[in-house]
Amino acid sequence: MNANLPPIQKVLFDEATIQKRIKELADEITADYEDILAIIVLKGSMFFATDLLKHITVPVEIDTMHLGSYGMKGMKSEAVRLNNDIVSSIEGRNVLILEDIVDTGKTMKYIHELFALRNPASVKLCSLLSKPSKREIEIDIDYLGFEIPDAFVVGYGFDYKEKYRTLRDIVVMEPE
Ligand code: PRP
């Protein structure tokens, strides 16, 4: 590991645990749908989404959207910014949003409000992680991988200053 980065504290979910849970989620989703328009929320969700979607056996179309934030991450004043919208029309489609984590809920509120204007047949959310201790807005998560405590996690898509996303495990990082 880079000596300039904070140390890793412990493995929260190892690769096998993550992949086992993803297969379970994919089976549940497959049972509930006849077809899916999957929207991958970049960048963090890309690893989770590609692993999940490979296990889904009903027809899937994929689109991506890239969201970020104005202001300091973790601050109350932080607001969601749409960096890149999806290209597809979601009108009449069964949309499944794929997120890596729901923290405050601001990102999901933003997406729900945006999509509500576009007349989809249905919109559901699949999130790998949820951190309920951080929630400011109530969000229904239809398919959830794991609930986590108020810890800073990196790996498997989660970053610290854009580093660590490519780790296969999800690990807890010591705060600076
Ligand atoms: C993270 C994560 C979610 C969002 C959740 O994205 O991927 O999209 O924050 O937080 P919220 O519930 O408080 O809105 P981030 O802005 O870190 O971007 P990234 O996916 O590119 O890492």
XYZ file of C-alpha atoms and ligand atoms in Angstrom:
198
model
C 0.000 0.000 0.000
C 1.040 3.588 -0.597
C 2.643 4.966 2.582
C 0.896 8.319 2.046
C -2.542 6.758 2.353
C -4.249 6.016 5.703
C -3.875 2.404 6.852
C -6.484 -0.283 6.331
C -8.064 -1.292 9.641
C -9.856 -4.531 8.828
C -11.653 -6.445 6.120
C -15.387 -5.863 6.460
C -16.544 -8.118 3.591
C -14.113 -10.326 1.736
C -14.421 -11.172 -1.938
C -16.173 -14.515 -1.370
C -18.756 -12.972 0.971
C -19.475 -10.147 -1.473
C -19.823 -12.489 -4.443
C -22.083 -14.910 -2.546
C -24.440 -12.086 -1.552
C -24.429 -10.692 -5.091
C -25.525 -14.065 -6.480
C -28.386 -14.142 -3.943
C -29.483 -10.639 -4.953
C -29.300 -11.529 -8.646
C -31.480 -14.609 -8.112
C -34.042 -12.505 -6.241
C -34.069 -9.878 -8.995
C -34.326 -12.504 -11.750
C -37.399 -13.959 -10.024
C -39.097 -10.536 -9.847
C -38.609 -9.269 -13.423
C -39.333 -10.177 -17.024
C -37.005 -7.516 -18.387
C -34.840 -4.806 -16.856
C -33.358 -1.466 -17.774
C -30.409 -1.358 -15.371
C -28.971 2.062 -14.561
C -25.453 1.960 -13.127
C -24.665 4.981 -10.954
C -21.002 5.787 -11.598
C -18.407 5.607 -10.542
C -18.524 3.517 -7.390
C -21.146 1.012 -8.537
C -19.387 -0.258 -11.635
C -17.768 -3.304 -10.009
C -20.898 -4.333 -8.126
C -23.140 -3.746 -11.136
C -21.116 -5.782 -13.604
C -20.793 -8.716 -11.195
C -24.519 -8.614 -10.376
C -25.752 -8.250 -13.944
C -23.759 -11.275 -15.138
C -25.912 -13.469 -12.847
C -29.278 -12.074 -13.958
C -30.963 -14.347 -16.467
C -33.860 -12.177 -17.717
C -33.130 -9.728 -20.576
C -31.179 -6.685 -19.363
C -30.363 -3.394 -21.052
C -27.732 -1.217 -19.410
C -27.273 2.518 -19.146
C -25.091 4.632 -16.881
C -25.344 7.945 -15.102
C -22.588 9.783 -13.316
C -23.429 11.756 -10.215
C -21.142 13.715 -7.958
C -21.496 16.398 -5.368
C -21.056 20.118 -4.966
C -19.264 21.060 -1.772
C -17.417 18.901 0.703
C -18.396 15.224 0.846
C -20.057 14.490 4.170
C -21.041 18.098 4.883
C -24.699 18.993 5.390
C -24.472 21.644 2.660
C -23.372 19.078 0.086
C -25.678 18.932 -2.946
C -25.939 16.348 -5.697
C -24.619 17.205 -9.143
C -25.521 15.383 -12.355
C -22.284 14.964 -14.294
C -23.749 12.725 -17.014
C -27.340 11.683 -17.557
C -28.529 8.377 -19.010
C -29.007 8.165 -22.772
C -32.023 5.802 -22.798
C -35.662 6.747 -22.544
C -37.085 5.186 -19.385
C -40.719 5.833 -20.363
C -42.709 2.653 -19.759
C -39.593 0.744 -18.709
C -38.868 -1.277 -15.590
C -35.873 0.572 -14.213
C -33.477 -0.965 -11.711
C -31.011 1.513 -10.227
C -27.714 -0.030 -9.153
C -25.931 1.852 -6.379
C -22.910 0.969 -4.294
C -24.131 2.690 -1.124
C -26.951 4.766 0.320
C -25.568 7.164 2.932
C -27.579 10.360 3.474
C -30.038 9.376 0.736
C -29.493 12.644 -1.177
C -28.260 10.935 -4.335
C -31.215 8.566 -4.468
C -33.692 11.375 -3.771
C -32.182 13.291 -6.695
C -32.477 10.288 -9.022
C -36.038 9.499 -7.943
C -37.129 13.094 -8.561
C -35.427 13.150 -11.959
C -36.892 9.816 -13.045
C -40.398 10.667 -11.759
C -40.610 13.268 -14.544
C -39.935 10.626 -17.216
C -42.840 8.191 -16.716
C -41.116 4.838 -16.129
C -43.305 1.754 -15.546
C -41.422 1.082 -12.304
C -38.285 2.177 -10.494
C -36.551 -0.023 -7.953
C -33.234 0.298 -6.173
C -30.561 -2.308 -5.595
C -27.738 -1.113 -3.362
C -24.758 -3.149 -2.237
C -24.420 -1.252 1.049
C -26.521 0.947 3.297
C -25.260 3.093 6.158
C -28.431 3.886 8.150
C -26.558 6.002 10.709
C -25.915 8.607 7.989
C -29.471 8.762 6.626
C -31.084 12.210 6.278
C -33.770 11.209 3.777
C -35.777 8.011 4.023
C -35.064 5.754 1.040
C -36.643 2.382 0.242
C -33.973 -0.080 -0.821
C -35.682 -2.927 -2.669
C -32.600 -5.159 -2.822
C -29.858 -4.615 -0.257
C -26.534 -6.399 0.026
C -25.390 -5.415 3.504
C -26.079 -2.835 6.179
C -22.870 -1.369 7.575
C -21.941 0.636 10.685
C -20.679 4.217 10.563
C -17.244 3.301 9.215
C -15.280 4.641 6.245
C -15.042 1.853 3.707
C -12.904 1.490 0.612
C -12.444 -1.194 -2.017
C -14.764 -2.895 -4.507
C -15.656 0.474 -6.025
C -15.391 2.575 -2.875
C -12.597 5.129 -2.922
C -10.455 7.336 -0.756
C -9.428 10.271 -2.945
C -10.021 8.056 -5.993
C -7.667 5.339 -4.679
C -8.527 1.774 -3.569
C -11.523 1.254 -5.865
C -9.935 -1.840 -7.406
C -9.514 -3.835 -4.178
C -11.519 -7.068 -4.284
C -12.593 -6.809 -0.629
C -14.481 -4.042 1.146
C -12.261 -2.804 3.968
C -12.505 -0.261 6.767
C -10.023 2.574 6.600
C -8.822 4.391 9.697
C -9.855 8.035 9.653
C -7.024 10.557 9.217
C -21.297 7.878 -3.340
C -22.079 6.624 -3.687
C -23.485 7.101 -3.852
C -23.556 8.304 -2.958
C -24.325 7.985 -1.717
O -20.916 8.501 -4.519
O -21.586 6.015 -4.844
O -23.765 7.454 -5.185
O -22.217 8.682 -2.606
O -24.315 9.049 -0.820
P -25.616 9.797 -0.345
O -26.641 8.759 0.006
O -25.134 10.578 0.862
O -26.075 10.691 -1.457
P -19.703 9.533 -4.631
O -20.262 10.929 -4.719
O -18.710 9.264 -3.546
O -19.126 9.229 -6.050
P -18.427 7.900 -6.646
O -19.525 6.859 -6.807
O -17.909 8.364 -7.966
O -17.351 7.458 -5.694
